[in-house]
mmCIF file of C-alpha atoms in Angstrom:
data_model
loop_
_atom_site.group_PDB
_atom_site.id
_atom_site.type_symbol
_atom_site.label_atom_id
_atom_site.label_comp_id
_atom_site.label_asym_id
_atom_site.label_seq_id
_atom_site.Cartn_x
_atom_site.Cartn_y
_atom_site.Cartn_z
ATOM 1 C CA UNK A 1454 -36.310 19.735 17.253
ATOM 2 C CA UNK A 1455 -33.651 19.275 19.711
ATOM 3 C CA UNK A 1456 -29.844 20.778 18.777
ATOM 4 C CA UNK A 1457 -26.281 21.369 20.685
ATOM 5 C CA UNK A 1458 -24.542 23.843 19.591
ATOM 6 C CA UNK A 1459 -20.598 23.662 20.725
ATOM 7 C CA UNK A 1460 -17.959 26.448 20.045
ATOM 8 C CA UNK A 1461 -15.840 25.745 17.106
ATOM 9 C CA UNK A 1462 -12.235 24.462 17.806
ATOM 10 C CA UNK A 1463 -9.623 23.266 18.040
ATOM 11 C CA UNK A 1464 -8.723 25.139 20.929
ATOM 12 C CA UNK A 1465 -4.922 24.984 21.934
ATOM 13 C CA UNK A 1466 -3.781 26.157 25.595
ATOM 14 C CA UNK A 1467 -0.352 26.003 27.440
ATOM 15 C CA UNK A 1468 -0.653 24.063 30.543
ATOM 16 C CA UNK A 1469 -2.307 25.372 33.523
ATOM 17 C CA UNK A 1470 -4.604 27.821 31.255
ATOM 18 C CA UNK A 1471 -7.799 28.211 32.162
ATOM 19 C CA UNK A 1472 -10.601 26.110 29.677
ATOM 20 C CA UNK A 1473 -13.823 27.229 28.835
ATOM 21 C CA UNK A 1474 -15.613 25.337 26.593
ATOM 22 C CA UNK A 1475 -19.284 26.463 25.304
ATOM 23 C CA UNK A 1476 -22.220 24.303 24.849
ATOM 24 C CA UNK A 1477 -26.234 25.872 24.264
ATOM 25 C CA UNK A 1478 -28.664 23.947 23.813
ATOM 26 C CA UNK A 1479 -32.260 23.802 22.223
ATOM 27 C CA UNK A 1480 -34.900 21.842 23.617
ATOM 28 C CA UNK A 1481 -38.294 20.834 23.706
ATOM 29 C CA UNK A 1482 -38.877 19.697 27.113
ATOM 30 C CA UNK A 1483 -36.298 19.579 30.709
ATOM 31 C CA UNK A 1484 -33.069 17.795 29.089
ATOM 32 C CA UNK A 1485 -30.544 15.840 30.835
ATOM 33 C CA UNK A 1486 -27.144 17.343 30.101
ATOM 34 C CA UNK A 1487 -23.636 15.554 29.777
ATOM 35 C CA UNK A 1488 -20.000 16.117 28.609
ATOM 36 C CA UNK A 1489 -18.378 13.453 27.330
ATOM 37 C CA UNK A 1490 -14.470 13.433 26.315
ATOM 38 C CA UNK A 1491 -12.859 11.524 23.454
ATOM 39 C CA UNK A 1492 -9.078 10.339 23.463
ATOM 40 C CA UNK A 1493 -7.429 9.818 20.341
ATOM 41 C CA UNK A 1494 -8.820 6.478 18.111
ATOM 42 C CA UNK A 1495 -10.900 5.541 21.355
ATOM 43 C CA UNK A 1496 -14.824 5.534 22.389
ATOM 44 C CA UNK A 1497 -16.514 8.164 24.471
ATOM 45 C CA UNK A 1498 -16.251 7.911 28.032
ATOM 46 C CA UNK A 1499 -18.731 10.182 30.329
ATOM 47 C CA UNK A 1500 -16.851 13.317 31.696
ATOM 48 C CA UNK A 1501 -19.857 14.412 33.982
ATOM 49 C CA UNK A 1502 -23.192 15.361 33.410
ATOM 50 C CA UNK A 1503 -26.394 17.574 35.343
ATOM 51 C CA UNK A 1504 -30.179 16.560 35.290
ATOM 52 C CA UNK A 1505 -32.027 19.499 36.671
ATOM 53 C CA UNK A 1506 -31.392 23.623 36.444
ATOM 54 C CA UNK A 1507 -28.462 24.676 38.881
ATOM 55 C CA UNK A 1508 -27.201 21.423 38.944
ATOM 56 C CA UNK A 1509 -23.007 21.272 38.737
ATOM 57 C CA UNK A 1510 -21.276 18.415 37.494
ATOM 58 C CA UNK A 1511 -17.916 17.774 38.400
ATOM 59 C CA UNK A 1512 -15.013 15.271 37.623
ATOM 60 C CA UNK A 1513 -11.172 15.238 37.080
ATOM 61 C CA UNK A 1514 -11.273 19.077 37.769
ATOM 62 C CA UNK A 1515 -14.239 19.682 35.271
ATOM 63 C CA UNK A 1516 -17.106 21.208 35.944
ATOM 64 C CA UNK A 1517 -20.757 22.165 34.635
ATOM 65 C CA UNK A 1518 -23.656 24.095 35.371
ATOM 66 C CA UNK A 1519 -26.632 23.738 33.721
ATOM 67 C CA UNK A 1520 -28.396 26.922 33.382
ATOM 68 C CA UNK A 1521 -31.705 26.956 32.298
ATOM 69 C CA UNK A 1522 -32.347 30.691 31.530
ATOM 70 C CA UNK A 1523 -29.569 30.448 29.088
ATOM 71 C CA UNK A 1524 -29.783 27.376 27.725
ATOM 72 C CA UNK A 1525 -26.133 26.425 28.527
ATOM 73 C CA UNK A 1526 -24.135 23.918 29.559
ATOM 74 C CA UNK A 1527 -20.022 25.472 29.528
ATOM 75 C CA UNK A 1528 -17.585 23.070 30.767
ATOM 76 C CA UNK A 1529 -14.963 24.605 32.511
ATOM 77 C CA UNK A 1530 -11.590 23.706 34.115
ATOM 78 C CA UNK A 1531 -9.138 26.043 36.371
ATOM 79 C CA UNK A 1532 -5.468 24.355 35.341
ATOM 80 C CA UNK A 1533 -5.370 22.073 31.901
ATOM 81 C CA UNK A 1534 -2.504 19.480 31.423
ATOM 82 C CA UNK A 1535 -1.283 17.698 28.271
ATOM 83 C CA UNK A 1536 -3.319 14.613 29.245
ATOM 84 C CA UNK A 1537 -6.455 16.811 28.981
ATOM 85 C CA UNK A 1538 -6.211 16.794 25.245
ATOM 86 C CA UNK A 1539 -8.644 15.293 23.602
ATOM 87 C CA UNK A 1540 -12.346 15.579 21.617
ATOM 88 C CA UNK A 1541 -14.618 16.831 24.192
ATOM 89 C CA UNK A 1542 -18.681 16.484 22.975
ATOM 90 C CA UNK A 1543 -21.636 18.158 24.755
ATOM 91 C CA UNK A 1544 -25.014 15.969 24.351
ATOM 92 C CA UNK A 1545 -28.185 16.332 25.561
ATOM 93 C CA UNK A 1546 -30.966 13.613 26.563
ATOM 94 C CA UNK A 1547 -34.462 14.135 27.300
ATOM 95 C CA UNK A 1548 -37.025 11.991 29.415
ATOM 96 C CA UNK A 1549 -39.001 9.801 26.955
ATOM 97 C CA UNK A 1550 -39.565 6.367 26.214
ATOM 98 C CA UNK A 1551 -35.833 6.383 23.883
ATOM 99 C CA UNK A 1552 -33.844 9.238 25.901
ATOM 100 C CA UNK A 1553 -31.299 9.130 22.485
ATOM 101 C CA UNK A 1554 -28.877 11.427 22.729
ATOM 102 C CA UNK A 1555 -28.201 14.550 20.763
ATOM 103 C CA UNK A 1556 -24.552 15.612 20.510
ATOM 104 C CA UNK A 1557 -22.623 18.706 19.653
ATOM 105 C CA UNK A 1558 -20.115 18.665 16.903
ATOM 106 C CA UNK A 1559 -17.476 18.148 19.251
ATOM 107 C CA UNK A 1560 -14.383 20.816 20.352
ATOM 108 C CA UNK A 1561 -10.634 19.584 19.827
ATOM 109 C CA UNK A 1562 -8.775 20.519 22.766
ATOM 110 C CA UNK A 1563 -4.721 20.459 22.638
ATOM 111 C CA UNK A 1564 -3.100 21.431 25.236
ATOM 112 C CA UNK A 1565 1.008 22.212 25.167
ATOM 113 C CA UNK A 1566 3.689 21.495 27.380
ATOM 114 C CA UNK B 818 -15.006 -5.740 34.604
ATOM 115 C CA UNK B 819 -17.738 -4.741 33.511
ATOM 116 C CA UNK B 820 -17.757 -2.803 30.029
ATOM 117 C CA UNK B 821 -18.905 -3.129 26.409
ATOM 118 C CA UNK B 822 -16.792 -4.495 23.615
ATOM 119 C CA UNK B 823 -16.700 -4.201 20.092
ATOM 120 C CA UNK B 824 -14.898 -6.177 17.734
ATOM 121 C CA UNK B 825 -12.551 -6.078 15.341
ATOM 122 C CA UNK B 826 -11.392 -2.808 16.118
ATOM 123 C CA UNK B 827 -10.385 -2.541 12.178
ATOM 124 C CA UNK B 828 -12.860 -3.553 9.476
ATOM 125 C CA UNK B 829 -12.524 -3.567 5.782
ATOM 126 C CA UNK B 830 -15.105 -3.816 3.457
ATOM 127 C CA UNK B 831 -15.369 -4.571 -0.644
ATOM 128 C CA UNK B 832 -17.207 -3.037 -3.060
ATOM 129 C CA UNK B 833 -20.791 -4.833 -2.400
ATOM 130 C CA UNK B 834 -19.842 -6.656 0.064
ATOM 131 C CA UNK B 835 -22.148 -6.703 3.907
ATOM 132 C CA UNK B 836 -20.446 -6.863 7.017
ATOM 133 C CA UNK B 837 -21.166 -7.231 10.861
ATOM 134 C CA UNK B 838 -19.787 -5.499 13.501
ATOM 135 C CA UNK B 839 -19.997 -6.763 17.014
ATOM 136 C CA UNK B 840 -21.045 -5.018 20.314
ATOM 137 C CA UNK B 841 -21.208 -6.977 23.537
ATOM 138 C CA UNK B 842 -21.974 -5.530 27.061
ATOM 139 C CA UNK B 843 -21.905 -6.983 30.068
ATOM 140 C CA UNK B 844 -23.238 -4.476 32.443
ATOM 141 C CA UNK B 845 -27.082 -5.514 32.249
ATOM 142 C CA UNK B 846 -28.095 -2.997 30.593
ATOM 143 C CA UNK B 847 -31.460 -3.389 28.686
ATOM 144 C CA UNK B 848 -30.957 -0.384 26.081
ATOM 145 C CA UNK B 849 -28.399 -0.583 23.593
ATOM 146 C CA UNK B 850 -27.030 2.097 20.378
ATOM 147 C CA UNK B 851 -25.449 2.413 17.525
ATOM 148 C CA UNK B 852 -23.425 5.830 16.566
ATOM 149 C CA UNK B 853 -21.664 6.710 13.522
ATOM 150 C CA UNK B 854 -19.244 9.319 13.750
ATOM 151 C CA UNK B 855 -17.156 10.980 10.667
ATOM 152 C CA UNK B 856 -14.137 13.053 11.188
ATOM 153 C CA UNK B 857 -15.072 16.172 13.129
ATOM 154 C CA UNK B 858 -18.871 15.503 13.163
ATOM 155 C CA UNK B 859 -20.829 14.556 16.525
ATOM 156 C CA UNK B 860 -22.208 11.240 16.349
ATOM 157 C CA UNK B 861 -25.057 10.177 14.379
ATOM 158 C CA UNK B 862 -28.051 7.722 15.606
ATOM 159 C CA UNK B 863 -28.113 4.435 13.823
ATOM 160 C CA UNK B 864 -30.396 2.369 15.577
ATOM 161 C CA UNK B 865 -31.311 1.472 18.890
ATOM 162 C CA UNK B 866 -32.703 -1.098 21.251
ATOM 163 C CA UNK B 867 -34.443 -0.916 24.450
ATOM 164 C CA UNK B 868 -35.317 -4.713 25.164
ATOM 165 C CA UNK B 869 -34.824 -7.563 23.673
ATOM 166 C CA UNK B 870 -36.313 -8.759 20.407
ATOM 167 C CA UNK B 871 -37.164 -4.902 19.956
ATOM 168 C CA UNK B 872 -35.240 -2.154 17.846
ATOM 169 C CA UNK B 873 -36.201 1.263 15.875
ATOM 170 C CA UNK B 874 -34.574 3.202 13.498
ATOM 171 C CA UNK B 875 -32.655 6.209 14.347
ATOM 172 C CA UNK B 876 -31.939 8.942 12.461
ATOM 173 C CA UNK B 877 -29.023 7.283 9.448
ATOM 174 C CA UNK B 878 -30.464 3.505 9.521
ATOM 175 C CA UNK B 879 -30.491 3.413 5.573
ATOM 176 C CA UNK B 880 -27.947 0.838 4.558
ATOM 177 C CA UNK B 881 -27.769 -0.772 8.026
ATOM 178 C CA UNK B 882 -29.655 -3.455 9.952
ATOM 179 C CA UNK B 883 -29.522 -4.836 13.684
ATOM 180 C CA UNK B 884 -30.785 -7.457 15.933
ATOM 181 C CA UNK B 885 -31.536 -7.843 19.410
ATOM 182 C CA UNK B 886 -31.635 -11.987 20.155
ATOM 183 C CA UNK B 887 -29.817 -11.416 23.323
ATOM 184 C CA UNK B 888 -29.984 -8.813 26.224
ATOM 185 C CA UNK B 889 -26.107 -8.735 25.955
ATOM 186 C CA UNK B 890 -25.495 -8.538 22.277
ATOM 187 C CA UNK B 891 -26.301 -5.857 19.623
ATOM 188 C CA UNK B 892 -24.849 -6.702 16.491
ATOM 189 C CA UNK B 893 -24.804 -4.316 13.179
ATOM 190 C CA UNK B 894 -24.660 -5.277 9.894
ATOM 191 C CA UNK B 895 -23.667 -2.738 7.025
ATOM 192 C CA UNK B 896 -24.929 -3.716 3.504
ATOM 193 C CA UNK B 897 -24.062 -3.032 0.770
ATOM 194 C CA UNK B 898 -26.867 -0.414 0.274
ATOM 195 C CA UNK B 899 -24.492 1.469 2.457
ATOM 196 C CA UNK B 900 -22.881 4.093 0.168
ATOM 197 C CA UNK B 901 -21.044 6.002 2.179
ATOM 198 C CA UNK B 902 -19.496 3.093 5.175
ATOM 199 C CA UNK B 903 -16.245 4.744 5.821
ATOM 200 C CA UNK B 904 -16.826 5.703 9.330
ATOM 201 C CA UNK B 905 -16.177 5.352 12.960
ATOM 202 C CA UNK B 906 -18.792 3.381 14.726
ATOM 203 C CA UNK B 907 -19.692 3.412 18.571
ATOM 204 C CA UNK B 908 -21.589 1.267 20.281
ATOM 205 C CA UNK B 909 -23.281 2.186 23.669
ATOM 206 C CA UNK B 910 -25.888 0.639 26.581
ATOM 207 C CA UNK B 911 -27.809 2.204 29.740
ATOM 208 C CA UNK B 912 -29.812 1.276 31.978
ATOM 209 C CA UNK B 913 -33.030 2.007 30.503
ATOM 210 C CA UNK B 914 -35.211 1.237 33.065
ATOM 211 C CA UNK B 915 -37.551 3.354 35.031
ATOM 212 C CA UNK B 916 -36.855 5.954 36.574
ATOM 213 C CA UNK B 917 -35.272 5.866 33.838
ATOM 214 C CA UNK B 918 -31.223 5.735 33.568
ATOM 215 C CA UNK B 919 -30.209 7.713 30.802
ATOM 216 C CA UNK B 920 -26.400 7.577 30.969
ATOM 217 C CA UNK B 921 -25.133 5.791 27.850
ATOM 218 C CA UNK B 922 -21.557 4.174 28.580
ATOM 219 C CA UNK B 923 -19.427 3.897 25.145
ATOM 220 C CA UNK B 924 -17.486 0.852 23.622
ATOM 221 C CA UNK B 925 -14.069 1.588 22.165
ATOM 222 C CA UNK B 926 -15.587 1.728 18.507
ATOM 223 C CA UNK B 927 -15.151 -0.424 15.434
ATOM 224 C CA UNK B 928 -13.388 1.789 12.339
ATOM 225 C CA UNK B 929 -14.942 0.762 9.206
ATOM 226 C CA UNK B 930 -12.763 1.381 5.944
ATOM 227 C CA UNK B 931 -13.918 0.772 2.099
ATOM 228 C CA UNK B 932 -11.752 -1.173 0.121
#
């Protein structure tokens, strides 16, 4: 079956640290990959998100690459700020007639003043 | 704006009681979901839609039921053969067409609390 596997948080940084967040996948066929974050008591809103091997998404000073020989998908930022934290889930999609979504567990990210 | 919406943001339910939460998208969108997430899990696949009058079961639909009588409306109901309700629940929509548009855009999310 298909399966995200995200590294266990939470995760706390000082502003301006450098995030890495991990995300492998497993997958039956050529996935679409996304990050999507999570603010506090809210729905998830689409971070960025790669549909093909050496693609790199990028928004808000996150990026992506979707590596096929690994089977990863780290997001990555060079300079966090408080407003970055938040629930950040990895999720995978894969070209059917239903392209549902599989998601990660989901990494808390806090990040201090 | 475009944008889905789910209402009431705060639901309460009572001991064998059902009760429907509402999703509503504007965007066009022909698919349509329904998560369930529980503190610090990922989110689960209800049940999903990708036209109208058409829905499947997705991987937790025991103790829930949908329906799909409008492109822009996805409603959930929770029954009382739900034994476990206390949850967040996210509603989403894409595209769906082909080639196909896999994004899925999120509502805000309805939480669901037992009395």
């Amino acid at each position: 079956g298909n399966s995200v596997t995200q590294m266990e948080g939470p995760v706390t940084l000082s502003e301006e640290a450098f995030l890495t967040i991990n995300c492998t996948y497993t997958a039956t066929g050529y996935p679409s990959l996304f990050w999507y974050v999570q603010y506090p008591g809210e729905g998830l809103q689409l971070l960025l998100k790669a549909t093909k091997a050496d693609d790199k998404g990028s928004n808000k000073g996150f990026e992506a690459t979707y590596r096929k020989e690994t089977t990863s998908f780290h997001l990555e930022k060079g300079s966090v700020q408080v407003s970055d934290s938040a629930v950040y889930f990895c999720a995978l999609t894969l070209s059917g007639s239903a392209r549902q979504l599989t998601f990660g567990s989901g990494t808390q990210l806090t990040v201090l003043p | 704006d475009g944008g889905i919406t789910q209402s009431p943001k705060y639901l309460f339910r009572k001991e064998g009681q059902n009760v429907t939460l509402s999703c509503e998208q504007n965007l066009n969108h022909d698919a349509m979901y329904w998560y369930r997430q529980d503190p610090g899990q990922g989110l689960r696949l209800i049940y999903y839609s990708q036209i109208v009058n058409d829905f499947q079961k997705g991987d937790i639909a025991e103790g829930y039921s949908v329906s799909r009588e409008k492109k822009e409306s996805f409603p959930l109901t929770v029954t009382s053969a739900q034994k476990n309700p206390t949850a967040f629940y996210l509603c989403a929509s894409s595209m769906g067409q082909a080639p196909y548009q896999e994004t899925q855009y999120f509502g805000p999310g309805t939480r669901l609390l037992v009395l």
